[in-house]
PDB file of C-alpha atoms in Angstrom:
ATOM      1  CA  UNK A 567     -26.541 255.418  90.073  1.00 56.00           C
ATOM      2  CA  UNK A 568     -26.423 251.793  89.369  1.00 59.00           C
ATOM      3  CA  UNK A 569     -25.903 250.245  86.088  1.00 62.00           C
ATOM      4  CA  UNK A 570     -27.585 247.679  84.212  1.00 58.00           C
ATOM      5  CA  UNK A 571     -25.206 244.963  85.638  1.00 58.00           C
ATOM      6  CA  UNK A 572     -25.920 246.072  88.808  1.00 60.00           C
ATOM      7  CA  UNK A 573     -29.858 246.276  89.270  1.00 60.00           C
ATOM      8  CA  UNK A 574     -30.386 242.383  89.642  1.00 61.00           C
ATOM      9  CA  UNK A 575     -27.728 239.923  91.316  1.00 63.00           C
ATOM     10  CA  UNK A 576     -26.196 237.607  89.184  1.00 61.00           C
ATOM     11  CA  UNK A 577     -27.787 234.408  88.341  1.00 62.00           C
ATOM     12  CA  UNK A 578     -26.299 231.604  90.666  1.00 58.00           C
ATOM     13  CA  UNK A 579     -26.254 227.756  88.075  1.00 55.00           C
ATOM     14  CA  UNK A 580     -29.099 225.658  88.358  1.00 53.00           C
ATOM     15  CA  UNK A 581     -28.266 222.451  89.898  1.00 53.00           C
ATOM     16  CA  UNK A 582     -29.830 219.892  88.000  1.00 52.00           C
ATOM     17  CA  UNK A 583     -29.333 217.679  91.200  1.00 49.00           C
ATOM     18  CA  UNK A 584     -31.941 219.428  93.495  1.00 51.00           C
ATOM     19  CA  UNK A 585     -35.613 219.638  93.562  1.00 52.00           C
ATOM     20  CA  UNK A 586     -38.001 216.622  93.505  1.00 57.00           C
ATOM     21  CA  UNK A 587     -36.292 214.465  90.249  1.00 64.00           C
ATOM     22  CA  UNK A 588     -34.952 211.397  92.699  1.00 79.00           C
ATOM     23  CA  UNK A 589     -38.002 209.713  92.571  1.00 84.00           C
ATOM     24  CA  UNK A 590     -37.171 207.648  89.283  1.00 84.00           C
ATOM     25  CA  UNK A 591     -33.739 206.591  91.335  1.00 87.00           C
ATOM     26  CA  UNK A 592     -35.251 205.449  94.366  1.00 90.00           C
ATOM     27  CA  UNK A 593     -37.831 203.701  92.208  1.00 92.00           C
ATOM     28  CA  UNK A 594     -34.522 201.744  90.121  1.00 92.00           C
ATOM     29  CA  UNK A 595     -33.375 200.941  93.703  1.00 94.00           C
ATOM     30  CA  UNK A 596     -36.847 199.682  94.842  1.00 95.00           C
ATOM     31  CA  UNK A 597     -36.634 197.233  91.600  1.00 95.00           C
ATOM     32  CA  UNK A 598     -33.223 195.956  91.929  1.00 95.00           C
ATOM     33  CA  UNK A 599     -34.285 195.096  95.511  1.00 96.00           C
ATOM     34  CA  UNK A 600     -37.660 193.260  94.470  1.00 96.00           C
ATOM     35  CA  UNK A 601     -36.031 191.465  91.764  1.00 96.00           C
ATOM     36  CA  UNK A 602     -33.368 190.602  94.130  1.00 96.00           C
ATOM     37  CA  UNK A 603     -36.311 189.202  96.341  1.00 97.00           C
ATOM     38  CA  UNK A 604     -37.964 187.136  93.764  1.00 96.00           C
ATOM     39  CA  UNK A 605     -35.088 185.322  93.268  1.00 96.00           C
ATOM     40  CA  UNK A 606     -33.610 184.496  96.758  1.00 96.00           C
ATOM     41  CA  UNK A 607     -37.169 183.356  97.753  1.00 96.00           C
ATOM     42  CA  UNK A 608     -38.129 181.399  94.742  1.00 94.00           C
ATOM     43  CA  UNK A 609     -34.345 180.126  94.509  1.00 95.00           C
ATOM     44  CA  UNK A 610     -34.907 179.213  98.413  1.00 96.00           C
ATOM     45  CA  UNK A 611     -38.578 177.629  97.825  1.00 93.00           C
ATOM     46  CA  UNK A 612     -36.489 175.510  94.910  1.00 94.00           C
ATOM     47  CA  UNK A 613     -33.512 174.571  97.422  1.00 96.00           C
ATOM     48  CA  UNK A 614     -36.394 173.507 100.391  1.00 93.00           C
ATOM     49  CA  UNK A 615     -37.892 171.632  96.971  1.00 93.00           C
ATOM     50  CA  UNK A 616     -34.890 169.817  95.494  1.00 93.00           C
ATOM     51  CA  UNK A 617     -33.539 168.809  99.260  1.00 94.00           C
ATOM     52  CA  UNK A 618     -36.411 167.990 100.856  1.00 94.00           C
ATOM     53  CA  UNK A 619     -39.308 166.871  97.921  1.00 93.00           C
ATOM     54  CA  UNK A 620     -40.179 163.105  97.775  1.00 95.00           C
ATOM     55  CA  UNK A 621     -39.657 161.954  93.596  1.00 96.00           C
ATOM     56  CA  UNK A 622     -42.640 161.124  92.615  1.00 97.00           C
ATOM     57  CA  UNK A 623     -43.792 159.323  89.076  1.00 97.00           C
ATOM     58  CA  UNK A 624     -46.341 161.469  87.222  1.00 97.00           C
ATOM     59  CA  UNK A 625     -47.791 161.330  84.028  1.00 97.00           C
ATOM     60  CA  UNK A 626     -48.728 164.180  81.869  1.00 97.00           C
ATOM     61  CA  UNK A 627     -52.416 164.243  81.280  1.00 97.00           C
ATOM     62  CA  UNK A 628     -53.336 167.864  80.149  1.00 96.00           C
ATOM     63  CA  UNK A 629     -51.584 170.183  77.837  1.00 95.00           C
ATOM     64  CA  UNK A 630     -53.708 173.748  79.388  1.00 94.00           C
ATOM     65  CA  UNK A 631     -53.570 176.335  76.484  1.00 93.00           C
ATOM     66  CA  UNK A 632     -52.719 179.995  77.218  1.00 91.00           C
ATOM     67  CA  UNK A 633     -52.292 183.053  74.640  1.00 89.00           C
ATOM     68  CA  UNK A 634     -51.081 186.379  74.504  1.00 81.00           C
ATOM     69  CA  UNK A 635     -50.250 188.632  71.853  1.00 82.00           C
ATOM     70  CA  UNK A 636     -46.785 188.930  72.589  1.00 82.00           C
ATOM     71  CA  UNK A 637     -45.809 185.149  72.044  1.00 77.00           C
ATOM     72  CA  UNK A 638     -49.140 183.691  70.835  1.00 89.00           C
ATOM     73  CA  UNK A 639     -50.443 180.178  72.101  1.00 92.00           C
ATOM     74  CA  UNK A 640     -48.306 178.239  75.012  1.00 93.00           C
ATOM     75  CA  UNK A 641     -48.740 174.969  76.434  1.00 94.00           C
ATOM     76  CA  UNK A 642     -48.507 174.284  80.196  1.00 94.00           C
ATOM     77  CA  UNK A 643     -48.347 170.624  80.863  1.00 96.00           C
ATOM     78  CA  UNK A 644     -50.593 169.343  83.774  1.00 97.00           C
ATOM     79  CA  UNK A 645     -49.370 166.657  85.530  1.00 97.00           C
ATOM     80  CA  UNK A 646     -51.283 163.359  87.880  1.00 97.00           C
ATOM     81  CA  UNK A 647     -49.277 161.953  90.709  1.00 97.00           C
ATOM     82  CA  UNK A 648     -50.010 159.936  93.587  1.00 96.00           C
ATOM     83  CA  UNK A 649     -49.176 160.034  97.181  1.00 96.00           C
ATOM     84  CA  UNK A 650     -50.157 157.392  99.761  1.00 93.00           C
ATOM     85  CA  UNK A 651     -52.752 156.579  97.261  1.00 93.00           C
ATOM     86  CA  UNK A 652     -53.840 159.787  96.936  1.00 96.00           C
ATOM     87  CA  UNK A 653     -54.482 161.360  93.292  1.00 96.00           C
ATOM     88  CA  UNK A 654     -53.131 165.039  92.570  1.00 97.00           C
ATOM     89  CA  UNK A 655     -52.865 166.969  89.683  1.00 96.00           C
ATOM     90  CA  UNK A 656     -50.308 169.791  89.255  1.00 96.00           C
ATOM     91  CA  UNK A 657     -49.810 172.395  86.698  1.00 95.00           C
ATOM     92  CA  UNK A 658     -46.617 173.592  85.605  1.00 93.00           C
ATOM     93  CA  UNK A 659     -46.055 177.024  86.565  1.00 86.00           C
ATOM     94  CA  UNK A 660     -43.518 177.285  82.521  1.00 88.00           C
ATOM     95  CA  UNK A 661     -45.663 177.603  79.386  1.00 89.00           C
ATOM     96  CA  UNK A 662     -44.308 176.573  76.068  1.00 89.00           C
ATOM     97  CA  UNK A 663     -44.339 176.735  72.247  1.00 89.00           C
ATOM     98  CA  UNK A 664     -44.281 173.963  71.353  1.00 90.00           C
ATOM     99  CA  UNK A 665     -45.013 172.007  74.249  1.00 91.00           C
ATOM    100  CA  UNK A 666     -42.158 170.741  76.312  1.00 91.00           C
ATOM    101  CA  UNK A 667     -44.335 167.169  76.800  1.00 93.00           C
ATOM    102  CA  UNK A 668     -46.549 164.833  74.670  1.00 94.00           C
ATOM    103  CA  UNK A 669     -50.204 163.269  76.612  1.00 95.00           C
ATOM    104  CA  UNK A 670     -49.175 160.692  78.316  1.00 96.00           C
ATOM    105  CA  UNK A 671     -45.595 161.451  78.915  1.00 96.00           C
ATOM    106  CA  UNK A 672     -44.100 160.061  82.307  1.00 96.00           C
ATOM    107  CA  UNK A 673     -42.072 162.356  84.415  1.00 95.00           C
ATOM    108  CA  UNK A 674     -40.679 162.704  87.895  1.00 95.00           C
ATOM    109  CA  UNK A 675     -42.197 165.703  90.304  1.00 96.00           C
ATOM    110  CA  UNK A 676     -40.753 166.568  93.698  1.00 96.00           C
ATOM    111  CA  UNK A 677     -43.539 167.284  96.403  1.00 96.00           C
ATOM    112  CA  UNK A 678     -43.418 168.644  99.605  1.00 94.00           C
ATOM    113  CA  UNK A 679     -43.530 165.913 102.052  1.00 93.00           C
ATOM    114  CA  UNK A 680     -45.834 168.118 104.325  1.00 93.00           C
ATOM    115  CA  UNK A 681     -48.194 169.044 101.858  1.00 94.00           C
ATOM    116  CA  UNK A 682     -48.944 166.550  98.778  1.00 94.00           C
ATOM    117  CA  UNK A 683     -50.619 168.815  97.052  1.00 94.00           C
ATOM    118  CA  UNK A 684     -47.598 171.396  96.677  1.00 94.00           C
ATOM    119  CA  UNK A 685     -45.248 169.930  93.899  1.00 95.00           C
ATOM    120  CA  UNK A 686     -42.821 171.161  91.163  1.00 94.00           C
ATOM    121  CA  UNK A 687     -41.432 169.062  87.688  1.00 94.00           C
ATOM    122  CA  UNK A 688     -37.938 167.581  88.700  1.00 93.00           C
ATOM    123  CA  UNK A 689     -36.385 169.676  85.777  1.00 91.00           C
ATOM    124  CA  UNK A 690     -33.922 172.756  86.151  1.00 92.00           C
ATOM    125  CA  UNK A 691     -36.189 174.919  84.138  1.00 88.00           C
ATOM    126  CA  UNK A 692     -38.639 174.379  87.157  1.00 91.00           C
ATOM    127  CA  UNK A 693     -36.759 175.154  89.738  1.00 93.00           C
ATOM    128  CA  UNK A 694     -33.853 177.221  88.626  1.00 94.00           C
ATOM    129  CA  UNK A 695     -34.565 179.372  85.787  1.00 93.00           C
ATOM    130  CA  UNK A 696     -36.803 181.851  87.838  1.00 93.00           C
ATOM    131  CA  UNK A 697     -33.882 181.903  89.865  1.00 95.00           C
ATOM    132  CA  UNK A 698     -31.156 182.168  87.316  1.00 95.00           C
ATOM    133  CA  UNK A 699     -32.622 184.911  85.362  1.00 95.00           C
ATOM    134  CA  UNK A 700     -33.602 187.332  88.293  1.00 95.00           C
ATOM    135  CA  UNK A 701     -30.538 187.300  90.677  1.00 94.00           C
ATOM    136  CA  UNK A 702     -28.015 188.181  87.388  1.00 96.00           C
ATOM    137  CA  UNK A 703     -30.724 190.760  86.265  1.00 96.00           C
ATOM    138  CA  UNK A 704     -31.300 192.563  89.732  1.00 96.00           C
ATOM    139  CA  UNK A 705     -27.499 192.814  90.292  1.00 96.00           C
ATOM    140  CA  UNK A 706     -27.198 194.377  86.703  1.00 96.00           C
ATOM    141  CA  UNK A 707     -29.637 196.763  87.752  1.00 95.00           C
ATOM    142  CA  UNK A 708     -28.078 197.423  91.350  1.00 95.00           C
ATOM    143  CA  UNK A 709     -24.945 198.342  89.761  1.00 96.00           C
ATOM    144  CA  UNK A 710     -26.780 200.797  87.522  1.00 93.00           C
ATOM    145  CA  UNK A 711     -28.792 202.144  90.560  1.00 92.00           C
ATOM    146  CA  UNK A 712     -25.341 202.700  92.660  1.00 92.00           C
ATOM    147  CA  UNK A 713     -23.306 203.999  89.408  1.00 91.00           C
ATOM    148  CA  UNK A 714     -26.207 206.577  88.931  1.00 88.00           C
ATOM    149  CA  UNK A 715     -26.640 207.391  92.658  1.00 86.00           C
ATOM    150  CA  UNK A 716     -22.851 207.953  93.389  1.00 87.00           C
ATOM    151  CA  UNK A 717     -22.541 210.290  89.863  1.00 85.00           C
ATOM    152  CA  UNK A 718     -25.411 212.124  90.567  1.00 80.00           C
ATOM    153  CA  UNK A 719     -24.752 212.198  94.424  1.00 73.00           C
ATOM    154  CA  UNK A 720     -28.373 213.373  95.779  1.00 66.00           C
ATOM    155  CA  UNK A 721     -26.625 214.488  98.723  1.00 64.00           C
ATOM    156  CA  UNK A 722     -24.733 216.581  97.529  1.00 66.00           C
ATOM    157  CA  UNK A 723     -26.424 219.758  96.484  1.00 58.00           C
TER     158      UNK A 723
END
């Protein structure tokens, strides 16, 4: 005759490491990878920019509006240049409040030699900040990712 203890095996521990829950860690890798991305290539496009980009003059002749509820009304300057008597007009891809330029302002722009109409405000907040925020913010989360993955070791189960 068996006994109570005896009519059911014993439970065996859950592991909290198996089953279908390594989705949200694959998806932190997937963004420290993308972020990581974002930055080389916009750090790159800023490199082929500040080594390559003929200084241009350009005045600011537009301040475009933009609002959002999270930081209210922002100015993006737009900017007039001229290349081989060309006239462009570029708008800056930073929004401010309050605006970083005045109507009329004159500033320098780099533009692609090959293609006028691509150009970018000779400033480091231009070109770097994009940059500068993103790399230092995906390698944050990368270390999180690979702290989490080796604790938690998926493989092992």
């Amino acid at each position: 005759m068996q006994t109570a203890d005896q009519a059911f095996e014993p439970r065996k521990p859950v592991n909290s490491n198996s089953g279908g829950n390594w989705w949200w860690l694959l998806m932190l890798h997937g963004t420290w990878i993308i972020l990581l991305a974002i930055g080389v290539l916009y750090g790159f496009s800023s490199w082929r920019f500040a080594t390559n980009g003929n200084e241009v003059p350009a005045t600011v002749i537009a301040l475009t509006e933009s609002y959002s509820s999270d930081s209210g009304t922002t100015y993006s300057p737009v900017f007039e240049y001229q290349v081989d008597g060309q006239t462009y007009t570029y708008e800056s891809v930073n929004s401010s409040s309050p605006p970083t330029h005045e109507l009329g302002e004159q500033t320098t722009l780099l533009v692609d030699p090959n293609n006028p109409e691509k150009a970018r405000e000779n400033s480091f907040w231009e070109l770097w900040l994009l940059p500068v925020i993103m790399c230092p913010v995906s390698a944050l989360v990368a270390v999180i990712a690979i702290v989490l993955t080796l604790v938690m070791r998926p493989w092992k189960r």
